[in-house]
JSON list of C-alpha atoms in Angstrom, two decimals:
[
{"chain": "A", "resi": 1, "resn": "UNK", "atom": "CA", "xyz": [119.68, 109.59, 102.97]},
{"chain": "A", "resi": 2, "resn": "UNK", "atom": "CA", "xyz": [118.46, 111.60, 106.11]},
{"chain": "A", "resi": 3, "resn": "UNK", "atom": "CA", "xyz": [115.50, 112.94, 103.91]},
{"chain": "A", "resi": 4, "resn": "UNK", "atom": "CA", "xyz": [114.60, 109.53, 102.95]},
{"chain": "A", "resi": 5, "resn": "UNK", "atom": "CA", "xyz": [114.64, 108.42, 106.48]},
{"chain": "A", "resi": 6, "resn": "UNK", "atom": "CA", "xyz": [112.63, 111.19, 107.66]},
{"chain": "A", "resi": 7, "resn": "UNK", "atom": "CA", "xyz": [109.93, 110.67, 104.97]},
{"chain": "A", "resi": 8, "resn": "UNK", "atom": "CA", "xyz": [110.11, 107.01, 106.06]},
{"chain": "A", "resi": 9, "resn": "UNK", "atom": "CA", "xyz": [109.37, 107.94, 109.55]},
{"chain": "A", "resi": 10, "resn": "UNK", "atom": "CA", "xyz": [106.61, 110.49, 108.97]},
{"chain": "A", "resi": 11, "resn": "UNK", "atom": "CA", "xyz": [105.03, 107.92, 106.57]},
{"chain": "A", "resi": 12, "resn": "UNK", "atom": "CA", "xyz": [105.06, 104.95, 109.05]},
{"chain": "A", "resi": 13, "resn": "UNK", "atom": "CA", "xyz": [103.90, 107.32, 111.88]},
{"chain": "A", "resi": 14, "resn": "UNK", "atom": "CA", "xyz": [101.36, 108.92, 109.67]},
{"chain": "A", "resi": 15, "resn": "UNK", "atom": "CA", "xyz": [99.99, 105.46, 108.62]},
{"chain": "A", "resi": 16, "resn": "UNK", "atom": "CA", "xyz": [99.64, 104.36, 112.14]},
{"chain": "A", "resi": 17, "resn": "UNK", "atom": "CA", "xyz": [98.04, 107.50, 113.59]},
{"chain": "A", "resi": 18, "resn": "UNK", "atom": "CA", "xyz": [95.41, 107.60, 110.54]},
{"chain": "A", "resi": 19, "resn": "UNK", "atom": "CA", "xyz": [94.70, 104.09, 111.19]},
{"chain": "A", "resi": 20, "resn": "UNK", "atom": "CA", "xyz": [94.19, 104.69, 114.91]},
{"chain": "A", "resi": 21, "resn": "UNK", "atom": "CA", "xyz": [91.89, 107.61, 114.16]},
{"chain": "A", "resi": 22, "resn": "UNK", "atom": "CA", "xyz": [89.88, 105.17, 111.86]},
{"chain": "A", "resi": 23, "resn": "UNK", "atom": "CA", "xyz": [89.73, 102.62, 114.76]},
{"chain": "A", "resi": 24, "resn": "UNK", "atom": "CA", "xyz": [88.45, 105.33, 116.91]},
{"chain": "A", "resi": 25, "resn": "UNK", "atom": "CA", "xyz": [85.62, 106.23, 114.66]},
{"chain": "A", "resi": 26, "resn": "UNK", "atom": "CA", "xyz": [84.90, 102.57, 113.73]},
{"chain": "A", "resi": 27, "resn": "UNK", "atom": "CA", "xyz": [84.85, 101.50, 117.49]},
{"chain": "A", "resi": 28, "resn": "UNK", "atom": "CA", "xyz": [82.64, 104.58, 118.35]},
{"chain": "A", "resi": 29, "resn": "UNK", "atom": "CA", "xyz": [80.20, 105.07, 115.63]},
{"chain": "A", "resi": 30, "resn": "UNK", "atom": "CA", "xyz": [80.73, 102.51, 112.64]},
{"chain": "A", "resi": 31, "resn": "UNK", "atom": "CA", "xyz": [81.84, 99.05, 114.20]},
{"chain": "A", "resi": 32, "resn": "UNK", "atom": "CA", "xyz": [80.12, 97.43, 111.41]},
{"chain": "A", "resi": 33, "resn": "UNK", "atom": "CA", "xyz": [82.43, 99.12, 108.82]},
{"chain": "A", "resi": 34, "resn": "UNK", "atom": "CA", "xyz": [85.59, 97.95, 110.50]},
{"chain": "A", "resi": 35, "resn": "UNK", "atom": "CA", "xyz": [85.63, 94.66, 108.36]},
{"chain": "A", "resi": 36, "resn": "UNK", "atom": "CA", "xyz": [85.39, 96.68, 105.26]},
{"chain": "A", "resi": 37, "resn": "UNK", "atom": "CA", "xyz": [88.35, 98.89, 106.25]},
{"chain": "A", "resi": 38, "resn": "UNK", "atom": "CA", "xyz": [90.38, 95.63, 106.84]},
{"chain": "A", "resi": 39, "resn": "UNK", "atom": "CA", "xyz": [89.43, 94.16, 103.30]},
{"chain": "A", "resi": 40, "resn": "UNK", "atom": "CA", "xyz": [90.00, 97.25, 101.27]},
{"chain": "A", "resi": 41, "resn": "UNK", "atom": "CA", "xyz": [93.48, 97.85, 102.92]},
{"chain": "A", "resi": 42, "resn": "UNK", "atom": "CA", "xyz": [94.28, 93.96, 102.35]},
{"chain": "A", "resi": 43, "resn": "UNK", "atom": "CA", "xyz": [93.25, 94.41, 98.83]},
{"chain": "A", "resi": 44, "resn": "UNK", "atom": "CA", "xyz": [95.37, 97.35, 98.28]},
{"chain": "A", "resi": 45, "resn": "UNK", "atom": "CA", "xyz": [98.35, 95.73, 100.00]},
{"chain": "A", "resi": 46, "resn": "UNK", "atom": "CA", "xyz": [97.84, 92.66, 97.65]},
{"chain": "A", "resi": 47, "resn": "UNK", "atom": "CA", "xyz": [97.82, 95.21, 94.67]},
{"chain": "A", "resi": 48, "resn": "UNK", "atom": "CA", "xyz": [101.06, 96.78, 95.49]},
{"chain": "A", "resi": 49, "resn": "UNK", "atom": "CA", "xyz": [102.86, 93.97, 96.21]},
{"chain": "A", "resi": 50, "resn": "UNK", "atom": "CA", "xyz": [101.46, 91.73, 93.11]},
{"chain": "A", "resi": 51, "resn": "UNK", "atom": "CA", "xyz": [101.57, 94.71, 90.60]},
{"chain": "A", "resi": 52, "resn": "UNK", "atom": "CA", "xyz": [104.50, 96.74, 91.77]},
{"chain": "A", "resi": 53, "resn": "UNK", "atom": "CA", "xyz": [106.87, 95.02, 94.22]},
{"chain": "A", "resi": 54, "resn": "UNK", "atom": "CA", "xyz": [107.33, 91.55, 92.90]},
{"chain": "A", "resi": 55, "resn": "UNK", "atom": "CA", "xyz": [107.43, 92.38, 89.04]},
{"chain": "A", "resi": 56, "resn": "UNK", "atom": "CA", "xyz": [110.16, 95.06, 90.07]},
{"chain": "A", "resi": 57, "resn": "UNK", "atom": "CA", "xyz": [111.81, 92.79, 92.38]},
{"chain": "A", "resi": 58, "resn": "UNK", "atom": "CA", "xyz": [111.84, 90.11, 89.79]},
{"chain": "A", "resi": 59, "resn": "UNK", "atom": "CA", "xyz": [113.65, 92.28, 87.25]},
{"chain": "A", "resi": 60, "resn": "UNK", "atom": "CA", "xyz": [116.29, 93.23, 89.71]},
{"chain": "A", "resi": 61, "resn": "UNK", "atom": "CA", "xyz": [116.96, 90.11, 91.78]},
{"chain": "A", "resi": 62, "resn": "UNK", "atom": "CA", "xyz": [117.28, 86.41, 91.44]},
{"chain": "A", "resi": 63, "resn": "UNK", "atom": "CA", "xyz": [113.89, 84.53, 91.41]},
{"chain": "A", "resi": 64, "resn": "UNK", "atom": "CA", "xyz": [115.31, 81.87, 93.82]},
{"chain": "A", "resi": 65, "resn": "UNK", "atom": "CA", "xyz": [116.69, 84.59, 96.30]},
{"chain": "A", "resi": 66, "resn": "UNK", "atom": "CA", "xyz": [113.30, 86.10, 96.48]},
{"chain": "A", "resi": 67, "resn": "UNK", "atom": "CA", "xyz": [111.58, 82.86, 96.76]},
{"chain": "A", "resi": 68, "resn": "UNK", "atom": "CA", "xyz": [113.83, 81.85, 99.62]},
{"chain": "A", "resi": 69, "resn": "UNK", "atom": "CA", "xyz": [113.47, 85.01, 101.42]},
{"chain": "A", "resi": 70, "resn": "UNK", "atom": "CA", "xyz": [109.57, 85.11, 100.91]},
{"chain": "A", "resi": 71, "resn": "UNK", "atom": "CA", "xyz": [109.57, 81.51, 102.20]},
{"chain": "A", "resi": 72, "resn": "UNK", "atom": "CA", "xyz": [111.44, 82.11, 105.40]},
{"chain": "A", "resi": 73, "resn": "UNK", "atom": "CA", "xyz": [109.20, 85.26, 106.09]},
{"chain": "A", "resi": 74, "resn": "UNK", "atom": "CA", "xyz": [105.97, 83.27, 105.78]},
{"chain": "A", "resi": 75, "resn": "UNK", "atom": "CA", "xyz": [107.49, 80.53, 108.08]},
{"chain": "A", "resi": 76, "resn": "UNK", "atom": "CA", "xyz": [108.56, 82.87, 110.74]},
{"chain": "A", "resi": 77, "resn": "UNK", "atom": "CA", "xyz": [105.25, 84.89, 110.53]},
{"chain": "A", "resi": 78, "resn": "UNK", "atom": "CA", "xyz": [103.31, 81.54, 110.92]},
{"chain": "A", "resi": 79, "resn": "UNK", "atom": "CA", "xyz": [105.31, 80.33, 113.66]},
{"chain": "A", "resi": 80, "resn": "UNK", "atom": "CA", "xyz": [105.28, 83.87, 115.67]},
{"chain": "A", "resi": 81, "resn": "UNK", "atom": "CA", "xyz": [101.54, 83.80, 115.19]},
{"chain": "A", "resi": 82, "resn": "UNK", "atom": "CA", "xyz": [100.80, 80.57, 116.38]},
{"chain": "A", "resi": 83, "resn": "UNK", "atom": "CA", "xyz": [103.25, 80.84, 119.56]},
{"chain": "A", "resi": 84, "resn": "UNK", "atom": "CA", "xyz": [101.47, 84.28, 120.46]},
{"chain": "A", "resi": 85, "resn": "UNK", "atom": "CA", "xyz": [97.99, 82.97, 120.31]},
{"chain": "A", "resi": 86, "resn": "UNK", "atom": "CA", "xyz": [98.91, 79.86, 122.15]},
{"chain": "A", "resi": 87, "resn": "UNK", "atom": "CA", "xyz": [100.76, 81.69, 124.93]},
{"chain": "A", "resi": 88, "resn": "UNK", "atom": "CA", "xyz": [99.03, 85.00, 125.36]},
{"chain": "A", "resi": 89, "resn": "UNK", "atom": "CA", "xyz": [95.41, 84.60, 124.09]},
{"chain": "A", "resi": 90, "resn": "UNK", "atom": "CA", "xyz": [93.86, 84.57, 127.41]},
{"chain": "A", "resi": 91, "resn": "UNK", "atom": "CA", "xyz": [95.90, 87.33, 129.24]},
{"chain": "A", "resi": 92, "resn": "UNK", "atom": "CA", "xyz": [95.13, 91.04, 129.64]},
{"chain": "A", "resi": 93, "resn": "UNK", "atom": "CA", "xyz": [97.97, 93.38, 128.51]},
{"chain": "A", "resi": 94, "resn": "UNK", "atom": "CA", "xyz": [100.16, 90.59, 126.91]},
{"chain": "A", "resi": 95, "resn": "UNK", "atom": "CA", "xyz": [98.26, 90.61, 123.87]},
{"chain": "A", "resi": 96, "resn": "UNK", "atom": "CA", "xyz": [99.05, 94.18, 123.18]},
{"chain": "A", "resi": 97, "resn": "UNK", "atom": "CA", "xyz": [102.40, 93.61, 123.78]},
{"chain": "A", "resi": 98, "resn": "UNK", "atom": "CA", "xyz": [102.58, 90.55, 121.77]},
{"chain": "A", "resi": 99, "resn": "UNK", "atom": "CA", "xyz": [100.82, 92.60, 118.70]},
{"chain": "A", "resi": 100, "resn": "UNK", "atom": "CA", "xyz": [103.41, 95.35, 119.09]},
{"chain": "A", "resi": 101, "resn": "UNK", "atom": "CA", "xyz": [106.15, 92.77, 118.88]},
{"chain": "A", "resi": 102, "resn": "UNK", "atom": "CA", "xyz": [104.56, 91.36, 115.86]},
{"chain": "A", "resi": 103, "resn": "UNK", "atom": "CA", "xyz": [104.35, 94.40, 114.09]},
{"chain": "A", "resi": 104, "resn": "UNK", "atom": "CA", "xyz": [108.16, 95.17, 114.76]},
{"chain": "A", "resi": 105, "resn": "UNK", "atom": "CA", "xyz": [108.99, 91.72, 113.68]},
{"chain": "A", "resi": 106, "resn": "UNK", "atom": "CA", "xyz": [107.41, 92.55, 110.23]},
{"chain": "A", "resi": 107, "resn": "UNK", "atom": "CA", "xyz": [108.76, 95.99, 109.97]},
{"chain": "A", "resi": 108, "resn": "UNK", "atom": "CA", "xyz": [112.45, 95.08, 110.45]},
{"chain": "A", "resi": 109, "resn": "UNK", "atom": "CA", "xyz": [112.96, 92.94, 107.16]},
{"chain": "A", "resi": 110, "resn": "UNK", "atom": "CA", "xyz": [110.81, 95.42, 105.42]},
{"chain": "A", "resi": 111, "resn": "UNK", "atom": "CA", "xyz": [112.78, 98.38, 106.68]},
{"chain": "A", "resi": 112, "resn": "UNK", "atom": "CA", "xyz": [116.23, 96.64, 105.90]},
{"chain": "A", "resi": 113, "resn": "UNK", "atom": "CA", "xyz": [114.91, 95.78, 102.24]},
{"chain": "A", "resi": 114, "resn": "UNK", "atom": "CA", "xyz": [113.66, 99.57, 101.77]},
{"chain": "A", "resi": 115, "resn": "UNK", "atom": "CA", "xyz": [116.88, 101.01, 102.83]},
{"chain": "A", "resi": 116, "resn": "UNK", "atom": "CA", "xyz": [118.89, 98.82, 100.45]},
{"chain": "A", "resi": 117, "resn": "UNK", "atom": "CA", "xyz": [116.56, 99.24, 97.38]},
{"chain": "A", "resi": 118, "resn": "UNK", "atom": "CA", "xyz": [115.72, 103.10, 97.53]},
{"chain": "A", "resi": 119, "resn": "UNK", "atom": "CA", "xyz": [118.61, 103.74, 94.90]},
{"chain": "A", "resi": 120, "resn": "UNK", "atom": "CA", "xyz": [117.07, 101.04, 92.75]},
{"chain": "A", "resi": 121, "resn": "UNK", "atom": "CA", "xyz": [113.83, 102.50, 92.19]},
{"chain": "A", "resi": 122, "resn": "UNK", "atom": "CA", "xyz": [111.60, 99.92, 94.34]},
{"chain": "A", "resi": 123, "resn": "UNK", "atom": "CA", "xyz": [111.80, 102.00, 97.61]},
{"chain": "A", "resi": 124, "resn": "UNK", "atom": "CA", "xyz": [108.93, 104.05, 96.44]},
{"chain": "A", "resi": 125, "resn": "UNK", "atom": "CA", "xyz": [106.71, 101.17, 96.01]},
{"chain": "A", "resi": 126, "resn": "UNK", "atom": "CA", "xyz": [107.62, 99.82, 99.72]},
{"chain": "A", "resi": 127, "resn": "UNK", "atom": "CA", "xyz": [106.96, 103.29, 100.89]},
{"chain": "A", "resi": 128, "resn": "UNK", "atom": "CA", "xyz": [103.28, 103.03, 99.58]},
{"chain": "A", "resi": 129, "resn": "UNK", "atom": "CA", "xyz": [102.98, 99.36, 100.67]},
{"chain": "A", "resi": 130, "resn": "UNK", "atom": "CA", "xyz": [104.25, 100.59, 104.28]},
{"chain": "A", "resi": 131, "resn": "UNK", "atom": "CA", "xyz": [101.81, 103.24, 104.58]},
{"chain": "A", "resi": 132, "resn": "UNK", "atom": "CA", "xyz": [98.84, 100.83, 103.57]},
{"chain": "A", "resi": 133, "resn": "UNK", "atom": "CA", "xyz": [99.66, 98.12, 105.81]},
{"chain": "A", "resi": 134, "resn": "UNK", "atom": "CA", "xyz": [100.10, 100.37, 108.73]},
{"chain": "A", "resi": 135, "resn": "UNK", "atom": "CA", "xyz": [96.59, 101.69, 108.37]},
{"chain": "A", "resi": 136, "resn": "UNK", "atom": "CA", "xyz": [94.94, 98.39, 109.78]},
{"chain": "A", "resi": 137, "resn": "UNK", "atom": "CA", "xyz": [97.71, 97.88, 112.30]},
{"chain": "A", "resi": 138, "resn": "UNK", "atom": "CA", "xyz": [96.97, 101.47, 113.58]},
{"chain": "A", "resi": 139, "resn": "UNK", "atom": "CA", "xyz": [93.24, 100.52, 113.85]},
{"chain": "A", "resi": 140, "resn": "UNK", "atom": "CA", "xyz": [93.88, 96.99, 115.45]},
{"chain": "A", "resi": 141, "resn": "UNK", "atom": "CA", "xyz": [96.37, 98.99, 117.95]},
{"chain": "A", "resi": 142, "resn": "UNK", "atom": "CA", "xyz": [93.83, 101.49, 119.00]},
{"chain": "A", "resi": 143, "resn": "UNK", "atom": "CA", "xyz": [91.05, 99.03, 119.65]},
{"chain": "A", "resi": 144, "resn": "UNK", "atom": "CA", "xyz": [93.15, 96.54, 121.55]},
{"chain": "A", "resi": 145, "resn": "UNK", "atom": "CA", "xyz": [94.36, 99.47, 123.74]},
{"chain": "A", "resi": 146, "resn": "UNK", "atom": "CA", "xyz": [90.68, 100.77, 124.11]},
{"chain": "A", "resi": 147, "resn": "UNK", "atom": "CA", "xyz": [89.42, 97.16, 125.04]},
{"chain": "A", "resi": 148, "resn": "UNK", "atom": "CA", "xyz": [92.32, 97.10, 127.74]},
{"chain": "A", "resi": 149, "resn": "UNK", "atom": "CA", "xyz": [91.67, 100.63, 128.91]},
{"chain": "A", "resi": 150, "resn": "UNK", "atom": "CA", "xyz": [95.29, 101.92, 128.25]},
{"chain": "A", "resi": 151, "resn": "UNK", "atom": "CA", "xyz": [95.78, 105.72, 127.95]},
{"chain": "A", "resi": 152, "resn": "UNK", "atom": "CA", "xyz": [95.67, 107.34, 124.60]},
{"chain": "A", "resi": 153, "resn": "UNK", "atom": "CA", "xyz": [99.56, 108.84, 125.07]},
{"chain": "A", "resi": 154, "resn": "UNK", "atom": "CA", "xyz": [100.69, 105.12, 125.37]},
{"chain": "A", "resi": 155, "resn": "UNK", "atom": "CA", "xyz": [99.31, 104.61, 121.86]},
{"chain": "A", "resi": 156, "resn": "UNK", "atom": "CA", "xyz": [101.22, 107.61, 120.53]},
{"chain": "A", "resi": 157, "resn": "UNK", "atom": "CA", "xyz": [104.57, 106.34, 122.41]},
{"chain": "A", "resi": 158, "resn": "UNK", "atom": "CA", "xyz": [104.22, 103.09, 120.93]},
{"chain": "A", "resi": 159, "resn": "UNK", "atom": "CA", "xyz": [103.59, 103.97, 117.36]},
{"chain": "A", "resi": 160, "resn": "UNK", "atom": "CA", "xyz": [106.65, 106.16, 117.68]},
{"chain": "A", "resi": 161, "resn": "UNK", "atom": "CA", "xyz": [108.71, 103.17, 119.00]},
{"chain": "A", "resi": 162, "resn": "UNK", "atom": "CA", "xyz": [107.53, 100.99, 116.18]},
{"chain": "A", "resi": 163, "resn": "UNK", "atom": "CA", "xyz": [108.46, 103.68, 113.71]},
{"chain": "A", "resi": 164, "resn": "UNK", "atom": "CA", "xyz": [111.69, 104.47, 115.07]},
{"chain": "A", "resi": 165, "resn": "UNK", "atom": "CA", "xyz": [112.68, 100.72, 114.84]},
{"chain": "A", "resi": 166, "resn": "UNK", "atom": "CA", "xyz": [111.40, 100.69, 111.12]},
{"chain": "A", "resi": 167, "resn": "UNK", "atom": "CA", "xyz": [113.55, 103.65, 110.39]},
{"chain": "A", "resi": 168, "resn": "UNK", "atom": "CA", "xyz": [116.79, 102.39, 112.31]},
{"chain": "A", "resi": 169, "resn": "UNK", "atom": "CA", "xyz": [116.29, 99.14, 109.96]},
{"chain": "A", "resi": 170, "resn": "UNK", "atom": "CA", "xyz": [115.98, 101.20, 106.72]},
{"chain": "A", "resi": 171, "resn": "UNK", "atom": "CA", "xyz": [119.33, 103.01, 107.81]},
{"chain": "A", "resi": 172, "resn": "UNK", "atom": "CA", "xyz": [121.05, 99.78, 108.51]},
{"chain": "A", "resi": 173, "resn": "UNK", "atom": "CA", "xyz": [119.80, 98.64, 105.03]},
{"chain": "A", "resi": 174, "resn": "UNK", "atom": "CA", "xyz": [120.97, 101.80, 103.38]},
{"chain": "A", "resi": 175, "resn": "UNK", "atom": "CA", "xyz": [124.54, 101.81, 104.86]},
{"chain": "A", "resi": 176, "resn": "UNK", "atom": "CA", "xyz": [125.00, 98.02, 104.32]},
{"chain": "A", "resi": 177, "resn": "UNK", "atom": "CA", "xyz": [127.05, 96.74, 101.31]},
{"chain": "A", "resi": 178, "resn": "UNK", "atom": "CA", "xyz": [125.43, 93.44, 100.77]},
{"chain": "A", "resi": 179, "resn": "UNK", "atom": "CA", "xyz": [125.60, 91.15, 97.57]},
{"chain": "A", "resi": 180, "resn": "UNK", "atom": "CA", "xyz": [122.80, 91.03, 95.08]},
{"chain": "A", "resi": 181, "resn": "UNK", "atom": "CA", "xyz": [121.89, 87.60, 96.70]},
{"chain": "A", "resi": 182, "resn": "UNK", "atom": "CA", "xyz": [121.54, 88.88, 100.26]},
{"chain": "A", "resi": 183, "resn": "UNK", "atom": "CA", "xyz": [119.40, 91.94, 98.83]},
{"chain": "A", "resi": 184, "resn": "UNK", "atom": "CA", "xyz": [117.23, 89.74, 96.73]},
{"chain": "A", "resi": 185, "resn": "UNK", "atom": "CA", "xyz": [116.57, 87.69, 100.05]},
{"chain": "A", "resi": 186, "resn": "UNK", "atom": "CA", "xyz": [115.75, 90.53, 102.08]},
{"chain": "A", "resi": 187, "resn": "UNK", "atom": "CA", "xyz": [113.34, 91.83, 99.51]},
{"chain": "A", "resi": 188, "resn": "UNK", "atom": "CA", "xyz": [111.91, 88.34, 99.46]},
{"chain": "A", "resi": 189, "resn": "UNK", "atom": "CA", "xyz": [111.34, 88.58, 103.30]},
{"chain": "A", "resi": 190, "resn": "UNK", "atom": "CA", "xyz": [109.63, 92.07, 102.79]},
{"chain": "A", "resi": 191, "resn": "UNK", "atom": "CA", "xyz": [107.25, 90.67, 100.17]},
{"chain": "A", "resi": 192, "resn": "UNK", "atom": "CA", "xyz": [106.55, 87.57, 102.19]},
{"chain": "A", "resi": 193, "resn": "UNK", "atom": "CA", "xyz": [105.89, 89.78, 105.43]},
{"chain": "A", "resi": 194, "resn": "UNK", "atom": "CA", "xyz": [103.78, 91.94, 103.55]},
{"chain": "A", "resi": 195, "resn": "UNK", "atom": "CA", "xyz": [101.84, 89.21, 101.72]},
{"chain": "A", "resi": 196, "resn": "UNK", "atom": "CA", "xyz": [101.40, 87.49, 105.02]},
{"chain": "A", "resi": 197, "resn": "UNK", "atom": "CA", "xyz": [100.14, 90.60, 106.64]},
{"chain": "A", "resi": 198, "resn": "UNK", "atom": "CA", "xyz": [97.59, 91.21, 103.55]},
{"chain": "A", "resi": 199, "resn": "UNK", "atom": "CA", "xyz": [96.26, 87.78, 103.54]},
{"chain": "A", "resi": 200, "resn": "UNK", "atom": "CA", "xyz": [96.26, 86.53, 107.18]},
{"chain": "A", "resi": 201, "resn": "UNK", "atom": "CA", "xyz": [96.13, 89.46, 109.39]},
{"chain": "A", "resi": 202, "resn": "UNK", "atom": "CA", "xyz": [93.80, 91.79, 107.09]},
{"chain": "A", "resi": 203, "resn": "UNK", "atom": "CA", "xyz": [91.65, 89.67, 104.90]},
{"chain": "A", "resi": 204, "resn": "UNK", "atom": "CA", "xyz": [91.71, 86.31, 106.99]},
{"chain": "A", "resi": 205, "resn": "UNK", "atom": "CA", "xyz": [90.74, 88.11, 110.28]},
{"chain": "A", "resi": 206, "resn": "UNK", "atom": "CA", "xyz": [87.22, 88.97, 108.80]},
{"chain": "A", "resi": 207, "resn": "UNK", "atom": "CA", "xyz": [86.57, 85.61, 107.23]},
{"chain": "A", "resi": 208, "resn": "UNK", "atom": "CA", "xyz": [83.29, 84.25, 108.21]},
{"chain": "A", "resi": 209, "resn": "UNK", "atom": "CA", "xyz": [82.39, 87.83, 109.70]},
{"chain": "A", "resi": 210, "resn": "UNK", "atom": "CA", "xyz": [80.97, 88.98, 106.57]},
{"chain": "A", "resi": 211, "resn": "UNK", "atom": "CA", "xyz": [79.40, 87.42, 103.31]},
{"chain": "A", "resi": 212, "resn": "UNK", "atom": "CA", "xyz": [81.56, 86.05, 100.45]},
{"chain": "A", "resi": 213, "resn": "UNK", "atom": "CA", "xyz": [80.15, 88.70, 98.29]},
{"chain": "A", "resi": 214, "resn": "UNK", "atom": "CA", "xyz": [81.27, 91.63, 100.59]},
{"chain": "A", "resi": 215, "resn": "UNK", "atom": "CA", "xyz": [84.73, 89.67, 101.11]},
{"chain": "A", "resi": 216, "resn": "UNK", "atom": "CA", "xyz": [85.31, 89.60, 97.28]},
{"chain": "A", "resi": 217, "resn": "UNK", "atom": "CA", "xyz": [83.81, 93.07, 96.63]},
{"chain": "A", "resi": 218, "resn": "UNK", "atom": "CA", "xyz": [85.68, 95.02, 99.43]},
{"chain": "A", "resi": 219, "resn": "UNK", "atom": "CA", "xyz": [89.01, 93.16, 98.60]},
{"chain": "A", "resi": 220, "resn": "UNK", "atom": "CA", "xyz": [88.67, 93.65, 94.84]},
{"chain": "A", "resi": 221, "resn": "UNK", "atom": "CA", "xyz": [87.77, 97.39, 95.43]},
{"chain": "A", "resi": 222, "resn": "UNK", "atom": "CA", "xyz": [91.17, 97.82, 97.12]},
{"chain": "A", "resi": 223, "resn": "UNK", "atom": "CA", "xyz": [93.25, 95.95, 94.43]},
{"chain": "A", "resi": 224, "resn": "UNK", "atom": "CA", "xyz": [91.20, 98.26, 91.81]},
{"chain": "A", "resi": 225, "resn": "UNK", "atom": "CA", "xyz": [91.93, 101.45, 93.87]},
{"chain": "A", "resi": 226, "resn": "UNK", "atom": "CA", "xyz": [95.52, 100.73, 94.03]},
{"chain": "A", "resi": 227, "resn": "UNK", "atom": "CA", "xyz": [95.96, 99.84, 90.16]},
{"chain": "A", "resi": 228, "resn": "UNK", "atom": "CA", "xyz": [94.19, 103.10, 89.53]},
{"chain": "A", "resi": 229, "resn": "UNK", "atom": "CA", "xyz": [96.60, 104.86, 91.92]},
{"chain": "A", "resi": 230, "resn": "UNK", "atom": "CA", "xyz": [99.66, 103.30, 90.16]},
{"chain": "A", "resi": 231, "resn": "UNK", "atom": "CA", "xyz": [98.43, 104.06, 86.84]},
{"chain": "A", "resi": 232, "resn": "UNK", "atom": "CA", "xyz": [98.19, 107.67, 87.54]},
{"chain": "A", "resi": 233, "resn": "UNK", "atom": "CA", "xyz": [101.17, 107.86, 89.73]},
{"chain": "A", "resi": 234, "resn": "UNK", "atom": "CA", "xyz": [103.36, 106.36, 86.71]},
{"chain": "A", "resi": 235, "resn": "UNK", "atom": "CA", "xyz": [101.70, 108.67, 84.29]},
{"chain": "A", "resi": 236, "resn": "UNK", "atom": "CA", "xyz": [102.62, 111.81, 86.26]},
{"chain": "A", "resi": 237, "resn": "UNK", "atom": "CA", "xyz": [105.64, 110.80, 87.95]}
]
């Protein structure tokens, strides 16, 4: 259990740090490539969710439990997103705080679901999904802090706190003895949260900033890259 939690921490923290480094490069040298990064990551997250998490979850849990959890997650994400933008959009440091709270709100149900499903063979897919969706979050976190002239050490501390919360949620999920129905609802929440992040926070944020051709090209590229990865991973592992 401790080994899995340590791996989870390193994957989550590593994803945020690599994303932050990409954000630094994009902000400094390749600002026009930032949209492409978001679209590719969004496509990869759609790929791992639709090709791996959803099929595995349907085979393991009740469809209605998954649907209930996913619906609840999307509702909460939409409500939270609207509340944050209405209240904090014109304020300086508060958007950074709101963004961090939004990441944590996504990571808690995902962490609980991961902790509950590691023994059932779905946890590995969630590891991959977490790493992918932490990349653009790291990008956004760096750029937000850079625009508000927040010191780099604060970014490292913030990434550590986010990952600690995620790991604690996974630990709670691992020690909890819930019914299959509750597990299915939590897994649905994880799928709904990740899907919302992919479609709204990654792909939706760049709609209108790139051409439709680039939108479909980079999104499909992300899905194809993930599909290729899954085929290779399943063949050798």
